[in-house]
XYZ file of C-alpha atoms in Angstrom:
477
model
C 122.126 -23.763 72.877
C 122.082 -27.547 72.628
C 122.526 -27.728 68.786
C 126.008 -26.170 68.522
C 127.767 -28.869 70.560
C 125.998 -31.486 68.456
C 127.188 -29.860 65.250
C 130.667 -29.516 66.666
C 130.701 -33.230 67.568
C 129.654 -34.250 64.059
C 132.337 -32.080 62.498
C 134.961 -33.516 64.815
C 133.864 -37.055 63.965
C 133.990 -36.344 60.219
C 137.435 -34.725 60.582
C 138.664 -37.735 62.545
C 137.397 -40.157 59.879
C 139.099 -38.131 57.143
C 142.382 -38.103 59.049
C 142.110 -41.848 59.734
C 141.474 -42.534 56.038
C 144.479 -40.403 55.080
C 146.662 -42.293 57.545
C 145.477 -45.686 56.214
C 146.041 -44.579 52.605
C 149.475 -43.244 53.438
C 150.464 -46.405 55.305
C 149.275 -48.539 52.412
C 151.246 -46.396 49.971
C 154.358 -46.637 52.117
C 153.959 -50.401 52.350
C 153.642 -50.678 48.591
C 156.643 -48.446 48.053
C 158.642 -50.508 50.509
C 157.621 -53.635 48.607
C 158.738 -52.049 45.346
C 162.016 -50.858 46.867
C 162.756 -54.266 48.403
C 165.289 -56.294 46.433
C 163.740 -59.110 44.457
C 165.216 -62.446 43.460
C 163.368 -64.610 40.949
C 163.627 -68.373 40.784
C 163.072 -71.085 38.193
C 163.831 -74.786 38.152
C 165.345 -77.440 35.931
C 163.766 -80.714 36.988
C 164.283 -83.819 34.869
C 165.808 -84.117 31.388
C 166.871 -80.900 29.660
C 165.039 -80.496 26.351
C 163.475 -77.800 24.171
C 160.714 -77.069 26.709
C 163.223 -76.587 29.548
C 165.380 -74.385 27.332
C 162.430 -72.158 26.385
C 161.358 -71.883 30.052
C 164.818 -70.915 31.381
C 165.410 -68.420 28.579
C 162.048 -66.799 29.344
C 162.920 -66.714 33.056
C 166.235 -64.956 32.335
C 164.483 -62.400 30.119
C 161.744 -61.809 32.707
C 164.277 -61.388 35.521
C 166.003 -58.696 33.473
C 162.737 -56.913 32.727
C 161.803 -56.924 36.425
C 165.235 -55.623 37.470
C 165.713 -58.615 39.755
C 168.916 -58.797 41.771
C 169.435 -62.378 40.621
C 167.772 -65.441 39.123
C 168.116 -68.700 41.045
C 167.873 -71.877 38.950
C 167.195 -74.889 41.164
C 168.547 -77.961 39.415
C 167.942 -81.690 39.616
C 168.695 -83.230 36.234
C 170.259 -86.353 34.713
C 171.295 -84.284 31.666
C 169.670 -83.761 28.304
C 170.115 -82.511 24.774
C 173.343 -80.743 23.857
C 171.494 -78.156 21.738
C 169.102 -77.243 24.553
C 171.986 -76.995 27.051
C 173.933 -74.652 24.781
C 170.845 -72.475 24.214
C 170.486 -72.100 27.993
C 174.182 -71.311 28.404
C 174.091 -68.656 25.696
C 171.221 -66.981 27.540
C 173.140 -67.139 30.842
C 176.373 -65.796 29.364
C 174.606 -62.822 27.779
C 172.353 -62.137 30.775
C 172.550 -58.797 32.573
C 170.936 -60.468 35.599
C 173.218 -62.719 37.680
C 172.181 -66.375 37.417
C 172.756 -68.600 40.441
C 172.529 -72.358 39.825
C 171.646 -74.288 42.974
C 171.677 -78.109 42.965
C 168.836 -78.651 45.381
C 167.183 -80.284 47.363
C 169.142 -83.046 49.077
C 169.286 -86.085 46.840
C 169.320 -83.982 43.668
C 172.013 -84.282 41.022
C 173.463 -82.286 38.156
C 175.018 -84.680 35.681
C 175.940 -84.496 32.012
C 174.412 -81.283 30.560
C 173.722 -80.034 34.103
C 177.487 -79.711 34.716
C 177.920 -77.350 31.783
C 174.988 -75.170 32.887
C 176.388 -74.972 36.414
C 179.807 -73.956 35.054
C 178.181 -71.245 32.903
C 176.347 -69.704 35.874
C 177.603 -66.575 37.598
C 177.414 -68.268 40.986
C 177.094 -71.988 41.773
C 175.829 -73.687 44.898
C 174.942 -77.175 46.083
C 172.886 -78.523 48.961
C 174.162 -81.292 51.250
C 173.462 -84.742 49.868
C 173.653 -83.664 46.213
C 176.137 -84.655 43.510
C 177.714 -83.157 40.406
C 179.644 -84.700 37.500
C 179.595 -87.579 34.991
C 179.670 -85.235 32.004
C 181.217 -87.634 29.471
C 179.472 -87.655 26.066
C 178.235 -91.192 25.339
C 176.298 -92.953 22.597
C 178.129 -91.448 19.648
C 178.280 -92.641 16.066
C 175.954 -95.620 16.363
C 172.456 -96.886 16.846
C 170.648 -96.271 20.116
C 171.463 -98.854 22.711
C 175.143 -99.498 21.977
C 177.663 -97.693 24.140
C 181.201 -97.232 22.869
C 183.819 -99.380 24.489
C 185.547 -97.491 27.296
C 189.301 -97.109 27.406
C 191.133 -99.490 29.725
C 191.221 -98.327 33.314
C 194.252 -96.177 34.043
C 194.917 -95.287 30.395
C 196.243 -91.753 30.034
C 193.862 -89.769 27.784
C 196.739 -87.993 26.020
C 198.485 -91.284 25.219
C 195.185 -92.764 24.071
C 194.590 -89.870 21.678
C 198.163 -90.004 20.396
C 197.961 -93.737 19.719
C 194.679 -93.412 17.905
C 195.981 -90.467 15.905
C 198.968 -92.563 14.805
C 196.651 -95.406 13.888
C 194.522 -93.105 11.741
C 197.571 -91.717 9.939
C 199.066 -95.119 9.106
C 195.763 -96.883 8.509
C 196.945 -99.717 10.783
C 193.851 -99.828 12.989
C 193.070 -103.515 13.661
C 189.323 -103.031 13.608
C 188.412 -100.173 11.302
C 184.782 -99.853 12.442
C 185.759 -99.769 16.106
C 188.537 -97.291 15.359
C 186.181 -94.975 13.511
C 183.667 -95.079 16.349
C 186.412 -94.336 18.857
C 187.688 -91.476 16.703
C 184.215 -89.936 16.610
C 183.971 -90.346 20.359
C 187.314 -88.629 20.878
C 186.254 -85.691 18.725
C 183.079 -85.245 20.752
C 184.947 -85.585 24.065
C 187.622 -83.105 23.038
C 184.988 -80.611 21.926
C 183.161 -81.009 25.254
C 186.421 -80.564 27.180
C 187.256 -77.356 25.332
C 183.758 -76.029 25.970
C 183.648 -76.770 29.702
C 187.222 -75.477 30.231
C 186.294 -72.197 28.541
C 183.330 -71.854 30.913
C 185.526 -72.698 33.915
C 188.131 -70.095 32.931
C 185.409 -67.492 32.406
C 183.978 -68.030 35.897
C 187.248 -68.783 37.688
C 186.322 -72.351 38.588
C 188.354 -75.555 38.632
C 188.946 -76.365 34.946
C 190.991 -79.518 35.611
C 188.162 -81.148 37.569
C 185.716 -80.187 34.805
C 187.959 -81.890 32.228
C 188.129 -85.040 34.334
C 184.330 -84.994 34.687
C 184.132 -85.076 30.882
C 186.985 -87.487 30.122
C 186.680 -89.855 33.073
C 183.070 -89.316 34.150
C 183.998 -88.505 37.754
C 181.497 -86.976 40.198
C 181.723 -84.932 43.384
C 179.636 -84.309 46.474
C 178.728 -80.824 47.628
C 181.599 -80.717 50.141
C 184.100 -82.021 47.588
C 182.917 -79.546 44.938
C 183.324 -76.657 47.399
C 186.813 -77.795 48.421
C 187.888 -78.265 44.798
C 186.693 -74.826 43.757
C 183.955 -76.145 41.484
C 181.223 -74.224 43.319
C 181.219 -71.135 45.522
C 178.450 -71.982 48.010
C 177.317 -74.972 50.040
C 173.868 -74.077 51.396
C 171.185 -75.982 53.254
C 168.263 -74.148 51.614
C 167.330 -71.097 49.561
C 167.509 -68.707 52.535
C 170.989 -69.938 53.371
C 171.966 -69.624 49.703
C 170.844 -65.986 49.569
C 172.611 -65.185 52.830
C 175.917 -66.582 51.535
C 175.475 -65.039 48.057
C 174.998 -61.582 49.575
C 178.070 -59.468 48.931
C 179.524 -61.780 46.270
C 181.116 -60.094 43.224
C 179.977 -61.401 39.816
C 180.863 -60.434 36.231
C 177.993 -59.984 33.782
C 177.889 -60.505 30.036
C 178.621 -56.871 29.261
C 181.773 -56.965 31.394
C 180.079 -55.095 34.258
C 180.901 -56.290 37.751
C 178.135 -56.303 40.330
C 178.017 -56.969 44.064
C 174.963 -59.003 44.970
C 172.594 -57.609 47.594
C 170.134 -60.436 48.161
C 170.165 -61.216 51.882
C 166.748 -59.654 52.506
C 165.420 -60.120 48.970
C 161.869 -61.074 48.159
C 161.839 -64.470 46.402
C 159.442 -64.717 43.420
C 158.829 -68.026 41.667
C 158.520 -68.067 37.859
C 156.032 -70.782 36.944
C 155.877 -72.583 33.627
C 153.169 -71.484 31.215
C 150.557 -73.891 29.863
C 152.294 -73.808 26.472
C 155.614 -74.804 28.075
C 153.921 -77.645 29.971
C 152.368 -78.926 26.729
C 155.687 -78.568 24.900
C 157.456 -80.564 27.616
C 154.962 -83.406 27.072
C 154.948 -83.559 23.277
C 158.734 -83.149 22.946
C 159.188 -86.427 24.757
C 160.411 -88.485 21.761
C 158.188 -91.395 22.765
C 155.110 -89.151 22.752
C 156.111 -87.522 19.448
C 156.738 -90.933 17.868
C 153.423 -92.224 19.201
C 151.541 -89.206 17.812
C 153.018 -89.690 14.336
C 152.046 -93.359 14.317
C 148.544 -92.713 15.660
C 148.118 -90.094 12.949
C 149.128 -92.609 10.286
C 146.788 -95.266 11.689
C 143.961 -92.703 11.790
C 144.466 -91.799 8.128
C 144.689 -95.481 7.194
C 141.420 -96.286 8.963
C 139.759 -93.243 7.398
C 140.937 -94.316 3.930
C 139.524 -97.817 4.324
C 136.208 -96.349 5.503
C 135.711 -94.071 2.511
C 137.594 -91.052 3.936
C 135.525 -91.002 7.117
C 136.041 -87.423 8.460
C 136.448 -87.945 12.225
C 139.414 -90.325 12.027
C 140.877 -88.312 9.132
C 140.827 -85.047 11.119
C 142.197 -86.747 14.244
C 144.931 -88.393 12.183
C 145.995 -85.135 10.532
C 146.095 -83.341 13.902
C 148.249 -86.092 15.449
C 150.624 -85.979 12.477
C 150.994 -82.189 12.648
C 151.683 -82.157 16.400
C 153.997 -85.175 16.146
C 156.058 -83.699 13.301
C 156.257 -80.357 15.127
C 157.613 -82.109 18.221
C 160.125 -84.127 16.189
C 161.282 -80.917 14.516
C 162.469 -79.644 17.914
C 164.474 -82.825 18.539
C 167.779 -83.982 16.978
C 166.275 -86.189 14.273
C 168.444 -88.532 12.221
C 167.177 -88.003 8.665
C 168.255 -91.475 7.547
C 166.100 -92.916 10.313
C 163.202 -90.641 9.362
C 163.505 -91.747 5.717
C 163.389 -95.417 6.757
C 160.275 -94.799 8.877
C 158.531 -93.085 5.947
C 159.620 -95.897 3.591
C 158.288 -98.491 6.013
C 154.897 -96.775 6.241
C 154.747 -96.443 2.441
C 155.456 -100.172 1.991
C 152.734 -101.030 4.499
C 150.219 -98.976 2.485
C 151.440 -100.531 -0.779
C 150.580 -103.983 0.554
C 146.906 -103.048 0.241
C 147.238 -102.379 -3.500
C 149.731 -104.975 -4.717
C 149.542 -108.741 -4.262
C 152.958 -109.480 -2.741
C 152.028 -112.358 -0.429
C 153.026 -110.175 2.541
C 156.554 -109.352 1.329
C 155.847 -105.614 1.133
C 154.347 -105.648 4.629
C 157.327 -107.528 6.093
C 159.786 -105.194 4.356
C 157.802 -102.197 5.568
C 157.827 -103.384 9.172
C 161.579 -104.060 9.023
C 162.291 -100.587 7.605
C 159.950 -99.027 10.168
C 161.633 -100.698 13.158
C 165.170 -99.928 11.938
C 164.276 -96.305 11.185
C 162.611 -95.870 14.584
C 165.757 -97.116 16.338
C 167.822 -94.546 14.417
C 165.257 -91.728 14.514
C 166.524 -89.671 17.483
C 170.247 -88.932 17.420
C 171.361 -87.979 20.920
C 173.569 -89.125 23.785
C 170.831 -88.388 26.346
C 169.105 -91.628 27.430
C 165.941 -89.721 28.402
C 165.507 -88.603 24.785
C 165.765 -91.986 23.121
C 162.716 -93.834 21.851
C 161.924 -96.826 24.051
C 162.397 -100.038 22.064
C 159.276 -101.460 23.719
C 157.187 -98.649 22.217
C 158.723 -99.390 18.813
C 157.805 -103.071 19.167
C 154.242 -102.231 20.215
C 153.746 -99.808 17.315
C 155.134 -102.360 14.829
C 152.630 -104.916 16.116
C 149.793 -102.373 16.002
C 150.611 -101.288 12.440
C 151.033 -104.877 11.249
C 147.856 -105.977 13.028
C 145.853 -103.053 11.662
C 146.975 -103.738 8.107
C 146.307 -107.485 8.467
C 142.812 -106.822 9.850
C 141.971 -104.448 7.003
C 143.258 -106.795 4.313
C 141.370 -109.715 5.874
C 138.194 -107.644 5.942
C 138.661 -106.671 2.286
C 139.245 -110.264 1.166
C 136.253 -111.469 3.155
C 134.106 -108.780 1.571
C 135.158 -109.904 -1.898
C 134.278 -113.514 -1.127
C 130.908 -112.609 0.385
C 127.830 -113.331 -1.752
C 126.276 -110.303 -3.455
C 122.941 -109.392 -1.858
C 121.914 -106.335 -3.885
C 121.506 -105.477 -7.580
C 121.015 -107.769 -10.537
C 123.808 -110.130 -9.537
C 122.001 -110.959 -6.324
C 119.373 -112.854 -8.419
C 121.877 -115.385 -9.718
C 121.256 -118.582 -7.821
C 118.020 -117.283 -6.320
C 115.121 -119.779 -6.063
C 111.459 -119.314 -6.941
C 108.476 -121.037 -8.595
C 106.603 -120.904 -11.891
C 103.458 -118.760 -12.107
C 102.547 -119.233 -15.787
C 104.318 -121.165 -18.538
C 103.929 -121.838 -22.261
C 106.559 -123.683 -24.281
C 109.960 -122.366 -23.227
C 108.879 -119.046 -21.667
C 106.494 -117.760 -19.027
C 106.421 -115.901 -15.711
C 108.024 -116.855 -12.422
C 108.097 -115.425 -8.894
C 111.570 -114.781 -7.426
C 112.255 -112.859 -4.207
C 108.583 -111.878 -4.029
C 108.521 -110.318 -7.511
C 107.008 -111.412 -10.846
C 109.615 -111.853 -13.596
C 109.526 -112.854 -17.261
C 111.572 -116.023 -17.680
C 112.839 -118.432 -20.308
C 114.133 -121.998 -19.985
C 115.559 -124.685 -22.248
C 112.929 -127.197 -21.083
C 109.198 -127.009 -20.604
C 107.961 -126.139 -17.120
C 104.606 -126.276 -15.383
C 102.947 -123.786 -13.012
C 104.116 -124.428 -9.449
C 107.451 -126.004 -10.444
C 110.465 -124.916 -8.381
C 113.129 -123.084 -10.369
C 116.581 -121.541 -9.830
C 117.912 -118.476 -11.686
C 121.034 -119.068 -13.817
C 121.369 -115.732 -15.652
C 119.819 -112.271 -16.031
C 119.689 -110.561 -19.418
C 117.976 -107.195 -19.306
C 114.720 -107.864 -17.457
C 114.473 -111.524 -18.443
C 115.541 -114.351 -16.160
C 117.100 -117.529 -17.459
C 115.954 -120.331 -15.205
C 116.051 -124.102 -14.899
C 114.134 -126.651 -12.896
C 115.324 -126.854 -9.299
C 115.751 -130.498 -8.521
């Protein structure tokens, strides 16, 4: 009678555990489903100069946001500008995106200047945090060597009158300074192209096109409050949560012409991190790093050549050259500058084979420095090669070549210590002698010898010539 209650208790316990497990499994499934059903917003960032690595990262983020059916992609921005080609690649991806892209100049103290202005104008929705700035989108550094900015127009000059006057000057050929006029004409073409581009973006997104044109022509900037008042941006937000709250319910037009109302107030925010490959690309596409890699590769090959094609430095040199040339290929390279750099390196190598009293080396260094200054053709200061690096590499290349040539000349002047020639001038003494021939001991070995004068055993001798296995000697002293 006592066993049945025990069995009943065990069954009840087992049933309770099964029901508890089912409840836990169901709750977990509901939680996962709720997580899946919750709206998601993905985020990426543009921090620092905009180059090929940044472009690849943002394009991947836009593609990933579309694949994950995200409600929007937030691009946090703090940039001084960058390459025109990279900026346009990013804008093409934004304009064709089926996922709304929200550009947010953030955090406080951040800026979006130069190329950053165009990306903000291309975005579906634009926001700024307090204490940030936007503007200064004028193309600079056009039609000349790095380091020389074009002369600005006098303050207060009307851009239309300036263009008309220059156009008249070009037609009549009456420009006082032809070189300056040509540079200014190139600058005007670039500015006008930039104005047309940013106005088209402003008209597409319904933003203030006149302010955008002034940002390009006059280089003006605006704070977050000013940009909101002027209709340059749609949102002024303190942080990402505030941005999402204000973006919720906004109507945006996508690349396909579809209009979508954002529902992001309670969205889950997911950060898209850079991949290792993108981090590496961002390092090597720094023009200073790429330039340094190319030069280290050349020095490595030069050292390997002078050491009988020593494999370690040869392999390291080839690897540096490959990575350096790959990085330069992603940058706006001036081919005239590249040709001068190659010519300079070729002249430096030629100095080792032709006696030019250093003229080839000096010409090579001059061509190398001039080509390096012209190598990267861009208006973005962050993507110019630092002149100090150019000076250091010129000194390193010149010093390396000088050291190798000095070593080679010293080796030629050094006395031979091996082979038959090493016996010339060697001293020894006579072992046996008869008439004008006999045997001598030189460098611990017994040699047959001849002399023009008679010698006696024990006499000190010096070797003057070696013919076959016979030494020609004379009395030493």
